[in-house]
PDB file of C-alpha atoms in Angstrom:
ATOM      1  CA  UNK A 279       0.000   0.000   0.000  1.00 86.00           C
ATOM      2  CA  UNK A 280       1.001   3.636  -0.367  1.00 89.00           C
ATOM      3  CA  UNK A 281       2.613   3.938   3.062  1.00 91.00           C
ATOM      4  CA  UNK A 282       4.902   0.909   2.434  1.00 94.00           C
ATOM      5  CA  UNK A 283       3.990  -0.646   5.783  1.00 94.00           C
ATOM      6  CA  UNK A 284       3.799  -3.977   3.947  1.00 93.00           C
ATOM      7  CA  UNK A 285       6.254  -4.598   1.114  1.00 94.00           C
ATOM      8  CA  UNK A 286       5.065  -7.402  -1.173  1.00 93.00           C
ATOM      9  CA  UNK A 287       8.103  -7.615  -3.465  1.00 93.00           C
ATOM     10  CA  UNK A 288      11.646  -6.342  -3.141  1.00 94.00           C
ATOM     11  CA  UNK A 289      14.915  -7.026  -4.898  1.00 94.00           C
ATOM     12  CA  UNK A 290      18.319  -5.717  -5.927  1.00 95.00           C
ATOM     13  CA  UNK A 291      19.533  -4.750  -9.378  1.00 94.00           C
ATOM     14  CA  UNK A 292      22.783  -3.337 -10.745  1.00 95.00           C
ATOM     15  CA  UNK A 293      22.408  -0.060 -12.636  1.00 95.00           C
ATOM     16  CA  UNK A 294      25.155  -0.664 -15.169  1.00 95.00           C
ATOM     17  CA  UNK A 295      26.986   2.222 -16.862  1.00 97.00           C
ATOM     18  CA  UNK A 296      26.788   0.385 -20.201  1.00 96.00           C
ATOM     19  CA  UNK A 297      23.000   0.931 -20.010  1.00 96.00           C
ATOM     20  CA  UNK A 298      23.153   4.516 -18.818  1.00 97.00           C
ATOM     21  CA  UNK A 299      22.681   3.343 -15.201  1.00 96.00           C
ATOM     22  CA  UNK A 300      19.129   2.252 -16.021  1.00 96.00           C
ATOM     23  CA  UNK A 301      17.380  -0.868 -14.762  1.00 95.00           C
ATOM     24  CA  UNK A 302      14.337  -2.762 -16.007  1.00 96.00           C
ATOM     25  CA  UNK A 303      12.486  -4.899 -13.482  1.00 92.00           C
ATOM     26  CA  UNK A 304       9.770  -7.422 -14.345  1.00 92.00           C
ATOM     27  CA  UNK A 305       7.855  -7.900 -11.094  1.00 93.00           C
ATOM     28  CA  UNK A 306       6.050 -11.234 -10.796  1.00 92.00           C
ATOM     29  CA  UNK A 307       3.231 -12.497  -8.595  1.00 93.00           C
ATOM     30  CA  UNK A 308       1.053  -9.386  -8.393  1.00 95.00           C
ATOM     31  CA  UNK A 309      -2.731  -9.537  -8.226  1.00 96.00           C
ATOM     32  CA  UNK A 310      -4.731  -8.336 -11.264  1.00 96.00           C
ATOM     33  CA  UNK A 311      -6.489  -4.981 -11.629  1.00 94.00           C
ATOM     34  CA  UNK A 312      -5.383  -3.239  -8.478  1.00 94.00           C
ATOM     35  CA  UNK A 313      -2.986  -0.384  -7.686  1.00 95.00           C
ATOM     36  CA  UNK A 314       0.540  -0.984  -6.448  1.00 96.00           C
ATOM     37  CA  UNK A 315       3.093   1.539  -5.210  1.00 97.00           C
ATOM     38  CA  UNK A 316       6.838   1.277  -5.749  1.00 96.00           C
ATOM     39  CA  UNK A 317      10.086   3.144  -5.122  1.00 96.00           C
ATOM     40  CA  UNK A 318      13.843   2.689  -5.512  1.00 95.00           C
ATOM     41  CA  UNK A 319      16.705   2.958  -3.057  1.00 95.00           C
ATOM     42  CA  UNK A 320      20.316   3.765  -3.901  1.00 94.00           C
ATOM     43  CA  UNK A 321      22.999   3.429  -1.212  1.00 91.00           C
ATOM     44  CA  UNK A 322      23.655   6.736   0.510  1.00 94.00           C
ATOM     45  CA  UNK A 323      20.662   8.475  -1.075  1.00 95.00           C
ATOM     46  CA  UNK A 324      17.097   9.166   0.111  1.00 96.00           C
ATOM     47  CA  UNK A 325      14.387   6.957  -1.424  1.00 94.00           C
ATOM     48  CA  UNK A 326      13.089   7.874  -4.855  1.00 95.00           C
ATOM     49  CA  UNK A 327       9.683   9.534  -5.238  1.00 94.00           C
ATOM     50  CA  UNK A 328       6.842   7.013  -5.026  1.00 96.00           C
ATOM     51  CA  UNK A 329       5.303   5.716  -8.230  1.00 96.00           C
ATOM     52  CA  UNK A 330       2.048   3.861  -8.700  1.00 96.00           C
ATOM     53  CA  UNK A 331       0.757   1.454 -11.333  1.00 96.00           C
ATOM     54  CA  UNK A 332      -2.491  -0.432 -11.868  1.00 95.00           C
ATOM     55  CA  UNK A 333      -2.082  -4.021 -12.954  1.00 96.00           C
ATOM     56  CA  UNK A 334      -4.109  -5.321 -15.893  1.00 96.00           C
ATOM     57  CA  UNK A 335      -7.263  -7.425 -15.426  1.00 96.00           C
ATOM     58  CA  UNK A 336      -6.996 -11.192 -15.317  1.00 96.00           C
ATOM     59  CA  UNK A 337      -7.206 -12.936 -18.682  1.00 95.00           C
ATOM     60  CA  UNK A 338     -10.759 -14.203 -18.064  1.00 96.00           C
ATOM     61  CA  UNK A 339     -12.150 -10.933 -16.694  1.00 96.00           C
ATOM     62  CA  UNK A 340     -14.307  -8.525 -18.694  1.00 96.00           C
ATOM     63  CA  UNK A 341     -14.205  -5.139 -16.941  1.00 95.00           C
ATOM     64  CA  UNK A 342     -16.838  -2.666 -18.079  1.00 94.00           C
ATOM     65  CA  UNK A 343     -14.366   0.175 -18.453  1.00 95.00           C
ATOM     66  CA  UNK A 344     -10.679   0.639 -19.263  1.00 96.00           C
ATOM     67  CA  UNK A 345      -9.285   4.197 -19.056  1.00 96.00           C
ATOM     68  CA  UNK A 346      -6.197   4.908 -21.176  1.00 97.00           C
ATOM     69  CA  UNK A 347      -4.688   8.348 -21.741  1.00 97.00           C
ATOM     70  CA  UNK A 348      -3.032   9.165 -25.063  1.00 97.00           C
ATOM     71  CA  UNK A 349       0.092  11.281 -25.561  1.00 97.00           C
ATOM     72  CA  UNK A 350       2.897  11.869 -28.028  1.00 97.00           C
ATOM     73  CA  UNK A 351       4.732  14.376 -30.242  1.00 97.00           C
ATOM     74  CA  UNK A 352       6.083  16.212 -27.195  1.00 97.00           C
ATOM     75  CA  UNK A 353       8.432  18.855 -28.580  1.00 97.00           C
ATOM     76  CA  UNK A 354      10.266  20.379 -25.627  1.00 97.00           C
ATOM     77  CA  UNK A 355      11.071  23.605 -27.450  1.00 96.00           C
ATOM     78  CA  UNK A 356       7.530  24.212 -28.676  1.00 93.00           C
ATOM     79  CA  UNK A 357       5.553  24.279 -25.441  1.00 92.00           C
ATOM     80  CA  UNK A 358       5.054  23.190 -21.866  1.00 95.00           C
ATOM     81  CA  UNK A 359       4.047  19.683 -20.803  1.00 96.00           C
ATOM     82  CA  UNK A 360       1.045  20.854 -18.772  1.00 96.00           C
ATOM     83  CA  UNK A 361      -1.149  18.142 -20.306  1.00 96.00           C
ATOM     84  CA  UNK A 362       0.986  15.575 -18.487  1.00 98.00           C
ATOM     85  CA  UNK A 363       0.216  17.267 -15.169  1.00 97.00           C
ATOM     86  CA  UNK A 364      -3.491  16.863 -15.933  1.00 97.00           C
ATOM     87  CA  UNK A 365      -2.945  13.207 -16.901  1.00 97.00           C
ATOM     88  CA  UNK A 366      -1.168  12.600 -13.598  1.00 97.00           C
ATOM     89  CA  UNK A 367      -4.278  13.827 -11.734  1.00 97.00           C
ATOM     90  CA  UNK A 368      -6.742  11.610 -13.611  1.00 95.00           C
ATOM     91  CA  UNK A 369      -8.360   9.012 -11.372  1.00 90.00           C
ATOM     92  CA  UNK A 370      -8.157   5.285 -12.095  1.00 89.00           C
ATOM     93  CA  UNK A 371      -6.089   5.481 -15.262  1.00 94.00           C
ATOM     94  CA  UNK A 372      -5.091   2.023 -16.430  1.00 97.00           C
ATOM     95  CA  UNK A 373      -2.239   3.366 -18.573  1.00 97.00           C
ATOM     96  CA  UNK A 374      -1.032   6.077 -20.933  1.00 98.00           C
ATOM     97  CA  UNK A 375      -0.523   5.054 -24.556  1.00 98.00           C
ATOM     98  CA  UNK A 376       2.486   6.972 -25.872  1.00 98.00           C
ATOM     99  CA  UNK A 377       2.498   6.743 -29.659  1.00 97.00           C
ATOM    100  CA  UNK A 378       5.982   8.155 -30.201  1.00 97.00           C
ATOM    101  CA  UNK A 379       8.123  11.267 -30.644  1.00 98.00           C
ATOM    102  CA  UNK A 380       9.038  11.148 -26.963  1.00 98.00           C
ATOM    103  CA  UNK A 381      12.009  13.373 -27.842  1.00 98.00           C
ATOM    104  CA  UNK A 382      12.918  15.518 -30.837  1.00 98.00           C
ATOM    105  CA  UNK A 383      16.379  15.187 -32.307  1.00 98.00           C
ATOM    106  CA  UNK A 384      16.972  18.677 -33.685  1.00 96.00           C
ATOM    107  CA  UNK A 385      19.477  21.281 -32.525  1.00 96.00           C
ATOM    108  CA  UNK A 386      18.523  23.995 -30.095  1.00 94.00           C
ATOM    109  CA  UNK A 387      16.826  26.833 -31.955  1.00 91.00           C
ATOM    110  CA  UNK A 388      16.667  30.558 -31.467  1.00 87.00           C
ATOM    111  CA  UNK A 389      13.066  31.423 -30.770  1.00 84.00           C
ATOM    112  CA  UNK A 390      12.364  28.339 -28.661  1.00 87.00           C
ATOM    113  CA  UNK A 391       9.887  28.916 -25.840  1.00 88.00           C
ATOM    114  CA  UNK A 392      11.435  31.026 -23.071  1.00 88.00           C
ATOM    115  CA  UNK A 393       9.726  33.005 -20.309  1.00 89.00           C
ATOM    116  CA  UNK A 394       9.867  34.019 -16.630  1.00 88.00           C
ATOM    117  CA  UNK A 395       7.544  32.024 -14.364  1.00 85.00           C
ATOM    118  CA  UNK A 396       5.480  33.324 -11.443  1.00 86.00           C
ATOM    119  CA  UNK A 397       8.448  32.808  -9.115  1.00 88.00           C
ATOM    120  CA  UNK A 398      10.679  35.000 -11.248  1.00 90.00           C
ATOM    121  CA  UNK A 399      12.678  32.061 -12.613  1.00 88.00           C
ATOM    122  CA  UNK A 400      13.723  31.881 -16.244  1.00 89.00           C
ATOM    123  CA  UNK A 401      12.260  28.880 -18.063  1.00 88.00           C
ATOM    124  CA  UNK A 402      14.201  28.070 -21.242  1.00 91.00           C
ATOM    125  CA  UNK A 403      12.869  25.188 -23.318  1.00 94.00           C
ATOM    126  CA  UNK A 404      15.625  25.273 -25.926  1.00 95.00           C
ATOM    127  CA  UNK A 405      17.303  21.962 -26.726  1.00 97.00           C
ATOM    128  CA  UNK A 406      20.772  21.588 -25.285  1.00 96.00           C
ATOM    129  CA  UNK A 407      23.412  21.205 -28.000  1.00 96.00           C
ATOM    130  CA  UNK A 408      23.207  20.477 -31.705  1.00 97.00           C
ATOM    131  CA  UNK A 409      21.389  17.721 -33.550  1.00 97.00           C
ATOM    132  CA  UNK A 410      21.902  14.401 -31.802  1.00 98.00           C
ATOM    133  CA  UNK A 411      23.804  11.486 -33.371  1.00 98.00           C
ATOM    134  CA  UNK A 412      25.729   9.549 -30.704  1.00 98.00           C
ATOM    135  CA  UNK A 413      24.598   7.526 -27.706  1.00 98.00           C
ATOM    136  CA  UNK A 414      25.745  10.286 -25.349  1.00 98.00           C
ATOM    137  CA  UNK A 415      23.800  12.821 -27.438  1.00 98.00           C
ATOM    138  CA  UNK A 416      20.583  10.815 -27.214  1.00 98.00           C
ATOM    139  CA  UNK A 417      21.043  10.189 -23.484  1.00 98.00           C
ATOM    140  CA  UNK A 418      21.498  13.923 -22.891  1.00 98.00           C
ATOM    141  CA  UNK A 419      18.329  14.734 -24.812  1.00 98.00           C
ATOM    142  CA  UNK A 420      16.272  12.200 -22.842  1.00 98.00           C
ATOM    143  CA  UNK A 421      17.718  13.626 -19.622  1.00 98.00           C
ATOM    144  CA  UNK A 422      16.586  17.103 -20.638  1.00 98.00           C
ATOM    145  CA  UNK A 423      13.062  15.960 -21.471  1.00 98.00           C
ATOM    146  CA  UNK A 424      12.736  13.795 -18.367  1.00 97.00           C
ATOM    147  CA  UNK A 425      13.788  16.668 -16.121  1.00 96.00           C
ATOM    148  CA  UNK A 426      10.343  18.177 -16.805  1.00 96.00           C
ATOM    149  CA  UNK A 427       8.312  17.894 -13.555  1.00 95.00           C
ATOM    150  CA  UNK A 428       4.978  17.388 -15.351  1.00 97.00           C
ATOM    151  CA  UNK A 429       6.343  14.492 -17.405  1.00 98.00           C
ATOM    152  CA  UNK A 430       7.822  13.009 -14.228  1.00 98.00           C
ATOM    153  CA  UNK A 431       4.411  13.268 -12.544  1.00 98.00           C
ATOM    154  CA  UNK A 432       2.689  11.392 -15.374  1.00 98.00           C
ATOM    155  CA  UNK A 433       5.248   8.570 -15.257  1.00 98.00           C
ATOM    156  CA  UNK A 434       4.838   8.320 -11.487  1.00 97.00           C
ATOM    157  CA  UNK A 435       1.039   8.159 -11.796  1.00 97.00           C
ATOM    158  CA  UNK A 436       0.533   5.253 -14.204  1.00 97.00           C
ATOM    159  CA  UNK A 437       2.077   2.760 -16.613  1.00 96.00           C
ATOM    160  CA  UNK A 438       3.139   3.877 -20.098  1.00 98.00           C
ATOM    161  CA  UNK A 439       2.489   1.745 -23.177  1.00 98.00           C
ATOM    162  CA  UNK A 440       5.244   3.007 -25.429  1.00 97.00           C
ATOM    163  CA  UNK A 441       6.175   2.806 -29.064  1.00 98.00           C
ATOM    164  CA  UNK A 442       8.332   5.098 -31.202  1.00 98.00           C
ATOM    165  CA  UNK A 443       7.895   7.225 -34.299  1.00 97.00           C
ATOM    166  CA  UNK A 444      10.572   9.124 -36.218  1.00 97.00           C
ATOM    167  CA  UNK A 445      11.965  11.831 -33.915  1.00 98.00           C
ATOM    168  CA  UNK A 446      13.406   9.348 -31.405  1.00 98.00           C
ATOM    169  CA  UNK A 447      15.861   8.676 -34.270  1.00 98.00           C
ATOM    170  CA  UNK A 448      15.722  11.211 -37.123  1.00 97.00           C
ATOM    171  CA  UNK A 449      12.919  13.063 -38.864  1.00 95.00           C
ATOM    172  CA  UNK A 450      11.135  10.943 -41.504  1.00 93.00           C
ATOM    173  CA  UNK A 451      13.497   7.977 -41.302  1.00 95.00           C
ATOM    174  CA  UNK A 452      12.309   4.767 -42.921  1.00 94.00           C
ATOM    175  CA  UNK A 453      13.943   1.351 -42.510  1.00 94.00           C
ATOM    176  CA  UNK A 454      17.624   1.742 -43.496  1.00 94.00           C
ATOM    177  CA  UNK A 455      17.297   5.322 -44.797  1.00 93.00           C
ATOM    178  CA  UNK A 456      17.340   8.730 -43.149  1.00 93.00           C
ATOM    179  CA  UNK A 457      16.093  11.970 -44.719  1.00 90.00           C
ATOM    180  CA  UNK A 458      19.550  13.278 -45.651  1.00 91.00           C
ATOM    181  CA  UNK A 459      20.891  10.511 -47.861  1.00 91.00           C
ATOM    182  CA  UNK A 460      23.320   9.145 -45.276  1.00 95.00           C
ATOM    183  CA  UNK A 461      24.818   5.782 -46.321  1.00 96.00           C
ATOM    184  CA  UNK A 462      22.674   3.043 -44.739  1.00 96.00           C
ATOM    185  CA  UNK A 463      25.641   1.433 -42.962  1.00 96.00           C
ATOM    186  CA  UNK A 464      26.400   4.777 -41.295  1.00 97.00           C
ATOM    187  CA  UNK A 465      22.783   5.501 -40.417  1.00 97.00           C
ATOM    188  CA  UNK A 466      22.621   2.016 -38.843  1.00 96.00           C
ATOM    189  CA  UNK A 467      25.088   3.191 -36.186  1.00 96.00           C
ATOM    190  CA  UNK A 468      22.907   6.173 -35.348  1.00 97.00           C
ATOM    191  CA  UNK A 469      19.797   3.979 -35.268  1.00 97.00           C
ATOM    192  CA  UNK A 470      21.332   1.580 -32.772  1.00 97.00           C
ATOM    193  CA  UNK A 471      22.445   4.446 -30.518  1.00 97.00           C
ATOM    194  CA  UNK A 472      18.884   5.811 -30.631  1.00 98.00           C
ATOM    195  CA  UNK A 473      17.390   2.385 -29.874  1.00 97.00           C
ATOM    196  CA  UNK A 474      19.660   1.844 -26.892  1.00 97.00           C
ATOM    197  CA  UNK A 475      18.869   5.273 -25.449  1.00 98.00           C
ATOM    198  CA  UNK A 476      15.139   4.651 -25.973  1.00 98.00           C
ATOM    199  CA  UNK A 477      15.370   1.323 -24.145  1.00 98.00           C
ATOM    200  CA  UNK A 478      17.344   2.872 -21.311  1.00 98.00           C
ATOM    201  CA  UNK A 479      14.854   5.670 -20.763  1.00 98.00           C
ATOM    202  CA  UNK A 480      11.458   4.095 -21.426  1.00 97.00           C
ATOM    203  CA  UNK A 481       9.508   1.914 -18.961  1.00 95.00           C
ATOM    204  CA  UNK A 482       9.460  -1.212 -21.100  1.00 96.00           C
ATOM    205  CA  UNK A 483      10.079  -4.858 -20.309  1.00 95.00           C
ATOM    206  CA  UNK A 484      13.534  -6.421 -20.324  1.00 94.00           C
ATOM    207  CA  UNK A 485      12.433  -8.514 -23.311  1.00 94.00           C
ATOM    208  CA  UNK A 486      12.924  -5.426 -25.487  1.00 96.00           C
ATOM    209  CA  UNK A 487      16.656  -5.363 -24.746  1.00 95.00           C
ATOM    210  CA  UNK A 488      18.458  -4.156 -27.907  1.00 94.00           C
ATOM    211  CA  UNK A 489      20.944  -6.496 -29.552  1.00 92.00           C
ATOM    212  CA  UNK A 490      23.614  -5.600 -32.154  1.00 85.00           C
ATOM    213  CA  UNK A 491      22.226  -8.234 -34.529  1.00 84.00           C
ATOM    214  CA  UNK A 492      18.524  -7.403 -34.450  1.00 86.00           C
ATOM    215  CA  UNK A 493      18.103  -4.127 -32.610  1.00 92.00           C
ATOM    216  CA  UNK A 494      14.668  -4.126 -30.944  1.00 96.00           C
ATOM    217  CA  UNK A 495      11.635  -6.037 -32.115  1.00 96.00           C
ATOM    218  CA  UNK A 496       9.172  -3.451 -30.888  1.00 96.00           C
ATOM    219  CA  UNK A 497       5.746  -4.703 -31.924  1.00 97.00           C
ATOM    220  CA  UNK A 498       3.820  -6.513 -29.217  1.00 97.00           C
ATOM    221  CA  UNK A 499       0.306  -6.852 -27.806  1.00 96.00           C
ATOM    222  CA  UNK A 500      -1.194  -6.338 -24.367  1.00 96.00           C
ATOM    223  CA  UNK A 501      -4.545  -7.676 -23.156  1.00 96.00           C
ATOM    224  CA  UNK A 502      -6.841  -6.043 -20.609  1.00 97.00           C
ATOM    225  CA  UNK A 503      -8.852  -9.113 -19.784  1.00 96.00           C
ATOM    226  CA  UNK A 504     -11.396  -9.860 -22.515  1.00 97.00           C
ATOM    227  CA  UNK A 505     -12.365  -6.202 -22.883  1.00 97.00           C
ATOM    228  CA  UNK A 506      -9.459  -4.730 -24.817  1.00 97.00           C
ATOM    229  CA  UNK A 507      -6.434  -5.873 -26.824  1.00 97.00           C
ATOM    230  CA  UNK A 508      -3.768  -3.244 -27.492  1.00 97.00           C
ATOM    231  CA  UNK A 509      -1.389  -3.683 -30.432  1.00 97.00           C
ATOM    232  CA  UNK A 510       1.787  -1.624 -30.148  1.00 97.00           C
ATOM    233  CA  UNK A 511       3.171  -1.278 -33.667  1.00 98.00           C
ATOM    234  CA  UNK A 512       6.450  -0.275 -35.285  1.00 97.00           C
ATOM    235  CA  UNK A 513       5.651   1.927 -38.274  1.00 96.00           C
ATOM    236  CA  UNK A 514       9.248   3.005 -38.975  1.00 96.00           C
ATOM    237  CA  UNK A 515      11.648   0.097 -38.929  1.00 96.00           C
ATOM    238  CA  UNK A 516      10.091  -1.875 -41.802  1.00 95.00           C
ATOM    239  CA  UNK A 517       8.414   0.793 -43.931  1.00 93.00           C
ATOM    240  CA  UNK A 518       9.030   1.948 -47.476  1.00 88.00           C
ATOM    241  CA  UNK A 519      10.556   5.344 -48.008  1.00 82.00           C
ATOM    242  CA  UNK A 520       7.678   7.746 -48.599  1.00 76.00           C
ATOM    243  CA  UNK A 521       7.570   8.918 -52.187  1.00 71.00           C
ATOM    244  CA  UNK A 522       7.833  12.580 -53.139  1.00 68.00           C
ATOM    245  CA  UNK A 523       8.270  13.760 -49.551  1.00 65.00           C
ATOM    246  CA  UNK A 524      11.267  16.103 -49.712  1.00 60.00           C
ATOM    247  CA  UNK A 525      10.321  19.682 -50.590  1.00 56.00           C
ATOM    248  CA  UNK A 526       6.960  18.611 -51.962  1.00 51.00           C
ATOM    249  CA  UNK A 527       4.098  21.054 -51.552  1.00 49.00           C
ATOM    250  CA  UNK A 528       1.725  19.467 -54.075  1.00 58.00           C
ATOM    251  CA  UNK A 529       0.734  15.851 -54.760  1.00 59.00           C
ATOM    252  CA  UNK A 530       3.097  14.041 -57.106  1.00 64.00           C
ATOM    253  CA  UNK A 531       2.584  11.224 -59.590  1.00 61.00           C
ATOM    254  CA  UNK A 532       3.552   7.752 -58.352  1.00 57.00           C
ATOM    255  CA  UNK A 533       1.888   5.518 -60.921  1.00 53.00           C
ATOM    256  CA  UNK A 534       5.083   5.248 -62.955  1.00 53.00           C
ATOM    257  CA  UNK A 535       7.197   4.126 -59.969  1.00 54.00           C
ATOM    258  CA  UNK A 536       7.618   0.394 -59.602  1.00 56.00           C
ATOM    259  CA  UNK A 537       7.228  -1.655 -56.441  1.00 69.00           C
ATOM    260  CA  UNK A 538       4.633  -1.837 -53.667  1.00 78.00           C
ATOM    261  CA  UNK A 539       4.682   0.469 -50.654  1.00 83.00           C
ATOM    262  CA  UNK A 540       4.309  -0.804 -47.127  1.00 88.00           C
ATOM    263  CA  UNK A 541       4.426   0.531 -43.594  1.00 93.00           C
ATOM    264  CA  UNK A 542       4.571  -2.504 -41.275  1.00 95.00           C
ATOM    265  CA  UNK A 543       6.584  -5.034 -43.289  1.00 94.00           C
ATOM    266  CA  UNK A 544       5.428  -8.566 -44.030  1.00 94.00           C
ATOM    267  CA  UNK A 545       6.428 -10.192 -40.722  1.00 95.00           C
ATOM    268  CA  UNK A 546       4.668  -7.562 -38.603  1.00 96.00           C
ATOM    269  CA  UNK A 547       1.588  -7.658 -40.833  1.00 96.00           C
ATOM    270  CA  UNK A 548       1.355 -11.434 -40.465  1.00 96.00           C
ATOM    271  CA  UNK A 549       1.772 -11.140 -36.697  1.00 97.00           C
ATOM    272  CA  UNK A 550      -0.924  -8.453 -36.540  1.00 96.00           C
ATOM    273  CA  UNK A 551      -3.349 -10.587 -38.513  1.00 94.00           C
ATOM    274  CA  UNK A 552      -2.748 -13.751 -36.486  1.00 86.00           C
TER     275      UNK A 552
END
């Protein structure tokens, strides 16, 4: 319960520097469809803030209502994350579905949101540094976004069901290609750095651990009893490069271009239809 008078599960984990000092814990043996509270302890430090999560219904249950918030495309430079504060105050949320663009990869821009708050403190939403390419770059960008107190409050209030879109990597990337014509073998290095940083910073299961051979197989499904099945899809890693996208302001002709277009890839499509 919230006061931690009775602790149902506890354990130790090593926060390894190779994974940005992150840990991913799969807690077993919890009862379905009830709230649980959790926190972390690091030697010599006070306990972390308390988080809460509501477990999913049992497989045979059919709850009348499932409440899921929806969020994404959170550009730090473009505005405040006040909507996350409101999400954190919603009662009985089962989860937040985050459809991607958790970070944006671009360089800090002149004209980014900047103001003085009611306490007289300067709030500067500009991205730190230039466009991000390396693992350290991506880690720094996640750290900047996750320093936002409203985003922290939403994570502490409920589970996140997370997928990615393009800006966790590079704008408009598709499969092996970025938007700038980078050689695929070079872009592959950037992609893996982005995948590792995403895994380190997102509350996902250990099964999504990135490997040098296969990266992350992101698509997966989650059941809320017999009421709802959620498919979390990967619409970037297996897609065709979008035709006529660069500098196009009007529709273009595609009927003379050979080859089918796809967004999910054959393996993911077959999985989705199974």
